[in-house]
Short mmCIF file of C-alpha atoms in Angstrom, two decimals:
data_model
loop_
_atom_site.label_atom_id
_atom_site.label_comp_id
_atom_site.label_asym_id
_atom_site.label_seq_id
_atom_site.Cartn_x
_atom_site.Cartn_y
_atom_site.Cartn_z
CA MET L 21 89.81 149.27 20.25
CA ASN L 22 85.52 148.79 18.89
CA THR L 23 82.81 147.54 20.41
CA PHE L 24 82.86 144.60 18.96
CA ASN L 25 86.68 143.74 20.46
CA TRP L 26 85.22 144.89 23.78
CA LEU L 27 83.10 141.57 22.91
CA GLN L 28 85.53 139.37 22.14
CA LEU L 29 87.40 140.03 24.87
CA GLU L 30 84.78 139.52 27.47
CA GLN L 31 83.74 136.07 25.97
CA MET L 32 87.36 134.69 25.69
CA GLY L 33 87.89 136.00 29.75
CA ALA L 34 84.45 134.33 30.50
CA SER L 35 85.15 131.02 29.11
CA ALA L 36 88.95 131.22 29.56
CA GLY L 37 87.97 131.82 33.76
CA LEU L 38 85.13 128.96 33.00
CA LEU L 39 88.07 127.25 31.67
CA LEU L 40 90.71 127.21 34.07
CA VAL L 41 87.79 126.43 37.05
CA ALA L 42 87.21 123.55 36.09
CA LEU L 43 91.16 122.95 35.34
CA GLY L 44 91.58 123.92 39.38
CA THR L 45 88.84 121.95 40.23
CA LEU L 46 90.29 118.45 39.01
CA MET L 47 93.70 119.43 40.24
CA TYR L 48 91.93 119.59 43.52
CA VAL L 49 90.31 116.34 43.41
CA LEU L 50 93.70 115.17 42.20
CA HIS L 51 95.29 116.07 45.14
CA VAL L 52 92.54 114.26 47.76
CA LEU L 53 93.56 111.18 46.59
CA LEU L 54 97.38 112.05 45.34
CA PRO L 55 98.04 114.59 48.46
CA LYS L 56 101.02 116.38 45.98
CA PRO L 57 101.77 119.56 47.96
CA TRP L 58 102.84 121.16 43.78
CA LEU L 59 99.44 119.87 43.12
CA ARG L 60 97.61 122.35 45.76
CA LEU L 61 99.47 124.89 44.96
CA THR L 62 99.33 124.84 41.16
CA ALA L 63 95.75 124.62 41.91
CA THR L 64 95.13 127.88 43.33
CA ILE L 65 97.64 129.48 41.16
CA ILE L 66 95.54 128.07 38.15
CA MET L 67 92.22 129.58 40.85
CA GLY L 68 93.87 133.15 41.29
CA LEU L 69 94.66 132.87 37.15
CA ALA L 70 90.50 132.19 37.21
CA ALA L 71 90.05 135.09 38.89
CA VAL L 72 92.01 137.38 36.80
CA SER L 73 90.44 136.17 34.01
CA LEU L 74 86.65 136.72 34.77
CA MET L 75 87.73 140.57 35.96
CA ALA L 76 89.08 140.62 32.84
CA SER L 77 85.66 140.02 30.97
CA VAL L 78 83.40 141.87 33.99
CA ALA L 79 85.42 145.30 33.15
CA ALA L 80 85.25 144.47 29.12
CA ARG L 81 81.57 143.88 29.83
CA SER L 82 81.60 147.23 32.04
CA ILE L 83 82.66 148.89 29.48
CA GLN L 84 81.03 148.48 26.46
CA ALA L 85 78.24 148.82 29.13
CA GLU L 86 79.59 152.09 29.99
CA PHE L 87 78.44 151.67 33.52
CA PHE L 88 79.74 148.90 36.40
CA ALA L 89 78.32 145.43 34.89
CA LEU L 90 76.12 144.89 37.53
CA SER L 91 72.30 145.13 36.06
CA ASN L 92 71.37 141.27 36.16
CA MET L 93 71.64 137.17 37.31
CA TYR L 94 74.35 136.69 34.81
CA GLU L 95 76.92 139.67 35.60
CA ALA L 96 75.34 139.22 39.30
CA LEU L 97 76.49 135.22 39.34
CA LEU L 98 79.57 136.07 37.35
CA ILE L 99 81.07 138.78 40.16
CA CYS L 100 79.73 136.92 42.97
CA THR L 101 82.08 133.77 41.39
CA ILE L 102 85.68 136.34 41.58
CA GLY L 103 84.78 137.11 44.62
CA LEU L 104 84.56 133.64 46.20
CA LEU L 105 87.66 132.55 43.85
CA VAL L 106 89.41 136.37 45.40
CA ALA L 107 88.16 135.04 49.32
CA PHE L 108 89.04 130.93 48.77
CA VAL L 109 92.70 131.92 47.24
CA VAL L 110 93.47 134.57 49.92
CA ILE L 111 92.63 131.72 52.84
CA GLU L 112 93.85 129.45 50.74
CA ARG L 113 97.77 131.23 50.66
CA TRP L 114 97.08 132.05 54.76
CA PHE L 115 96.13 127.59 55.82
CA SER L 116 96.83 124.31 54.26
CA VAL L 117 93.03 123.94 54.07
CA PRO L 118 92.36 120.41 53.36
CA ASN L 119 88.87 119.87 51.06
CA LEU L 120 87.98 122.86 50.82
CA GLY L 121 89.81 123.30 47.17
CA TRP L 122 87.13 121.11 45.32
CA ALA L 123 84.28 121.61 47.37
CA VAL L 124 84.58 125.38 46.16
CA GLY L 125 85.25 124.95 42.80
CA PHE L 126 82.28 122.79 42.35
CA LEU L 127 80.66 125.63 43.72
CA ALA L 128 82.06 128.30 41.71
CA LEU L 129 81.41 125.67 38.16
CA ILE L 130 77.49 125.27 39.36
CA MET L 131 77.51 128.99 39.26
CA LEU L 132 79.55 129.55 36.07
CA PHE L 133 77.20 126.97 34.28
CA TYR L 134 74.19 128.30 35.80
CA GLY L 135 75.09 132.05 35.12
CA GLY L 136 75.76 131.33 31.25
CA SER L 137 72.62 129.69 31.25
CA LEU L 138 71.08 133.04 31.79
CA PRO L 139 70.09 135.96 29.53
CA THR L 140 73.23 138.12 28.91
CA ASP L 141 72.07 140.79 27.67
CA ILE L 142 73.35 144.56 29.51
CA THR L 143 70.19 145.96 31.12
CA PRO L 144 70.11 149.46 30.92
CA LEU L 145 70.24 151.16 34.25
CA GLN L 146 67.76 154.02 36.00
CA ALA L 147 69.19 157.03 35.86
CA ALA L 148 70.19 157.25 39.89
CA LEU L 149 71.95 154.37 39.57
CA ARG L 150 73.84 155.44 37.13
CA SER L 151 76.62 156.70 39.68
CA TYR L 152 80.81 156.63 40.34
CA TRP L 153 79.14 154.92 43.93
CA ARG L 154 77.82 150.88 41.81
CA ALA L 155 81.63 150.01 41.76
CA ILE L 156 82.70 150.77 44.93
CA HIS L 157 79.52 150.20 46.64
CA VAL L 158 79.04 146.67 45.51
CA PRO L 159 82.37 145.07 45.26
CA PRO L 160 82.88 144.99 48.73
CA LEU L 161 79.60 143.42 49.39
CA LEU L 162 80.12 140.47 46.25
CA LEU L 163 83.39 139.94 48.25
CA SER L 164 82.64 140.02 51.81
CA TYR L 165 79.80 137.15 50.42
CA GLY L 166 83.10 135.05 48.99
CA PHE L 167 84.52 135.28 52.45
CA PHE L 168 81.85 133.90 54.42
CA THR L 169 80.99 131.11 51.85
CA VAL L 170 84.21 129.77 52.17
CA ALA L 171 83.53 129.80 56.07
CA PHE L 172 80.32 127.92 55.36
CA PHE L 173 81.97 124.71 53.64
CA SER L 174 85.10 125.07 56.62
CA SER L 175 81.65 124.90 58.98
CA VAL L 176 79.98 122.17 57.19
CA GLY L 177 84.44 120.56 57.53
CA PHE L 178 84.41 120.74 61.22
CA LEU L 179 80.82 119.22 61.21
CA VAL L 180 81.68 117.26 59.59
CA VAL L 181 84.89 115.71 61.37
CA ASP L 182 83.75 116.62 64.19
CA THR L 183 81.02 113.66 64.06
CA LYS L 184 83.09 111.12 62.97
CA GLN L 185 85.32 112.00 66.44
CA GLN L 186 82.31 111.46 68.14
CA GLY L 187 81.39 108.92 67.36
CA ALA L 188 84.58 106.98 67.49
CA LEU L 189 84.81 108.00 70.87
CA SER L 190 80.93 107.13 71.90
CA ARG L 191 81.85 103.48 69.85
CA ALA L 192 85.30 103.50 71.57
CA MET L 193 83.14 104.84 75.26
CA LEU L 194 80.58 101.61 74.14
CA ARG L 195 83.39 98.97 73.94
CA GLU L 196 84.77 99.50 77.04
CA SER L 197 81.64 99.68 78.99
CA LEU L 198 80.82 95.91 77.64
CA LEU L 199 84.66 94.78 78.19
CA PRO L 200 85.28 95.98 81.65
CA ALA L 201 88.72 95.47 83.29
CA ASP L 202 90.25 92.28 83.09
CA GLY L 203 87.22 89.79 82.17
CA ILE L 204 86.46 88.97 78.80
CA GLY L 205 89.65 90.30 77.64
CA ALA L 206 91.74 88.13 79.62
CA VAL L 207 90.07 84.97 78.70
CA GLY L 208 89.84 86.06 75.18
CA GLY L 209 93.18 87.75 74.30
CA THR L 210 91.19 90.31 73.19
CA GLY L 211 88.63 92.92 73.93
CA GLY L 212 89.85 94.33 77.14
CA GLY L 213 93.46 94.13 76.21
CA GLU L 214 92.60 95.79 73.26
CA VAL L 215 90.84 98.87 75.08
CA SER L 216 93.60 99.19 77.17
CA ALA L 217 95.70 99.19 74.11
CA TYR L 218 92.85 102.00 72.80
CA ASN L 219 93.56 103.80 76.14
CA ALA L 220 97.10 103.89 76.47
CA ASP L 221 96.81 105.72 72.81
CA GLN L 222 94.40 108.20 73.51
CA SER L 223 96.15 109.19 77.15
CA ASN L 224 99.83 109.68 74.51
CA SER L 225 98.35 111.34 72.04
CA GLY L 226 96.23 113.51 74.58
CA GLY L 227 92.69 112.10 73.81
CA LEU L 228 90.76 111.48 70.62
CA LEU L 229 88.51 114.80 70.57
CA ASP L 230 91.96 116.83 71.12
CA ARG L 231 94.17 114.86 68.77
CA SER L 232 90.87 115.91 66.24
CA PHE L 233 90.81 119.18 67.58
CA THR L 234 95.00 120.22 66.97
CA GLY L 235 94.27 118.57 63.56
CA TYR L 236 91.64 118.75 60.48
CA GLY L 237 88.69 120.26 62.86
CA ALA L 238 91.26 122.95 64.32
CA VAL L 239 92.27 123.72 61.27
CA TYR L 240 88.16 124.02 59.74
CA ASP L 241 87.86 126.27 62.88
CA GLU L 242 90.28 128.44 62.76
CA VAL L 243 89.79 129.39 58.76
CA THR L 244 85.87 130.09 59.47
CA TYR L 245 86.82 132.61 62.24
CA ARG L 246 89.61 134.00 59.35
CA ALA L 247 87.16 134.18 56.51
CA ILE L 248 84.80 135.63 58.50
CA ALA L 249 87.01 138.17 60.48
CA ALA L 250 87.24 139.67 56.65
CA GLY L 251 84.34 139.39 55.62
CA PHE L 252 82.52 140.99 58.16
CA PRO L 253 84.28 144.70 57.68
CA LEU L 254 83.47 143.93 54.06
CA LEU L 255 80.03 143.75 54.64
CA MET L 256 80.15 146.84 57.47
CA ILE L 257 81.77 148.95 54.74
CA GLY L 258 79.69 147.88 51.97
CA VAL L 259 76.34 148.50 53.88
CA ILE L 260 77.57 152.62 55.12
CA LEU L 261 78.60 153.12 51.39
CA GLY L 262 75.37 151.84 50.43
CA ALA L 263 73.93 154.36 52.84
CA LEU L 264 76.37 157.18 51.60
CA TRP L 265 74.78 156.49 48.02
CA ALA L 266 70.79 156.57 48.94
CA ASN L 267 71.33 159.44 50.61
CA GLU L 268 73.37 161.36 47.45
CA ALA L 269 70.35 159.92 45.28
CA TRP L 270 67.91 160.15 46.75
CA GLY L 271 68.19 162.08 50.70
CA ASN L 272 68.26 159.77 53.25
CA TYR L 273 70.24 157.49 54.01
CA TRP L 274 68.20 154.28 55.15
CA SER L 275 64.78 152.98 52.78
CA TRP L 276 64.48 149.78 54.79
CA ASP L 277 64.57 148.29 51.27
CA PRO L 278 64.36 144.52 51.36
CA LYS L 279 67.89 143.71 50.89
CA GLU L 280 69.06 146.81 52.74
CA SER L 281 67.29 145.62 56.12
CA MET L 282 68.96 141.38 55.09
CA SER L 283 72.36 143.24 54.66
CA LEU L 284 71.71 144.50 57.59
CA VAL L 285 70.06 140.81 59.80
CA THR L 286 72.89 139.20 57.97
CA LEU L 287 76.09 141.54 60.00
CA LEU L 288 73.92 141.92 62.95
CA GLY L 289 73.92 137.63 62.54
CA TYR L 290 77.99 137.13 61.64
CA GLY L 291 78.35 140.34 65.01
CA VAL L 292 76.84 137.25 67.08
CA TYR L 293 79.77 134.90 65.86
CA LEU L 294 82.28 137.46 66.10
CA HIS L 295 80.63 138.06 69.60
CA MET L 296 80.60 134.73 70.55
CA ARG L 297 84.26 133.42 69.44
CA LEU L 298 85.93 136.16 71.40
CA ASN L 299 84.41 136.01 74.46
CA GLY L 300 86.29 132.23 74.52
CA GLU L 301 82.59 130.32 75.96
CA HIS L 302 80.66 128.85 72.82
CA SER L 303 82.11 125.50 72.16
CA PRO L 304 83.55 125.14 68.66
CA ARG L 305 80.57 122.67 67.03
CA THR L 306 78.05 125.97 68.97
CA LEU L 307 80.07 128.12 66.47
CA ALA L 308 80.36 126.44 63.42
CA TRP L 309 76.21 125.69 63.56
CA VAL L 310 76.20 130.38 64.24
CA SER L 311 78.23 129.65 61.07
CA VAL L 312 75.99 128.16 58.44
CA ILE L 313 73.10 130.24 59.82
CA GLY L 314 74.72 133.17 58.72
CA PHE L 315 75.36 131.30 55.15
CA LEU L 316 71.83 130.76 55.46
CA LEU L 317 70.93 134.38 55.89
CA VAL L 318 73.40 135.79 52.66
CA LEU L 319 71.65 133.11 50.64
CA MET L 320 68.51 134.69 51.70
CA THR L 321 69.92 138.52 51.02
CA PHE L 322 71.64 137.92 47.81
CA VAL L 323 69.77 134.80 46.31
CA GLY L 324 66.18 135.53 48.01
CA VAL L 325 66.03 139.32 47.18
CA ASN L 326 67.54 139.25 44.03
CA MET L 327 65.35 135.78 42.21
CA TRP L 328 61.99 137.08 44.15
CA GLY L 329 62.08 140.45 44.33
CA PHE L 330 60.00 141.50 47.57
CA GLY L 331 59.63 144.96 45.33
CA SER L 332 63.64 145.68 45.81
CA LEU L 333 65.67 148.57 44.10
CA HIS L 334 68.75 146.09 44.41
CA SER L 335 66.76 143.03 42.63
CA TYR L 336 67.70 142.07 39.16
CA GLY L 337 67.04 138.61 37.63
CA ALA L 338 64.26 138.04 39.21
CA ILE L 339 61.89 135.38 38.33
CA GLU L 340 58.87 136.27 37.02
CA THR L 341 54.85 135.20 38.40
#
């Protein structure tokens, strides 16, 4: 095939990927309104097809460039979207994650639309970066970011559910303290009787917080753990491969480049989460907040260094000031 055909394939893959993500997101929204299993399954398949379509676009672009196409912010967002979709589809097949598909879909759409607004010209690379290492060092890192993003969404989901359940429990305790024993409830036929019925229901179900945690809360907590457990080794592999590449190219494994340093900080942050989770002495709410902080480190590593540069060899799409 000639260059024009590869360009056409690249554009078709990107356009088809965008349309598929939009369709999958719409189906996840419909699933929230009409919870039918076939809607969720179809939406998940569509998201998987979107990832494949975007992969084809990146492959065609890489063939045109004659190197792995990751030299500007457009390409970075495209590949990050692929990582997010792949990570989500993997997690979705493990768990039936409530209200996660539409959130991931909307973020993927934002990334694709924003990426499409940026310059899409293929940027030449300096000689040291035109290496086979580029194709094996970068994908594990960006796939790990996808898993960490899924973990972030599930952590936010847990915090929302937990906050609502804590509020419901507080209101129930307040009602019980205001309407104790037989007093007002016995006179009016409500109040104390209502609280007694509430207490009986909680006793039979294991309590409000227990019921919540064995429902959506438990799913969100487990998804956060599984996503981070998948992303952590991928990030570690990416960092190690980067060090090996640096040694081959520049003669030293580590140079404290801003992105290198932030990748290490992010790795340590998620290592803290895994240690706390396996230790078993910390509440799911605390762990959810640690996951959120970890995602802020991911944003600083990817978005911060890329957009503001900080003199990093790893920056692309930097904002001119």
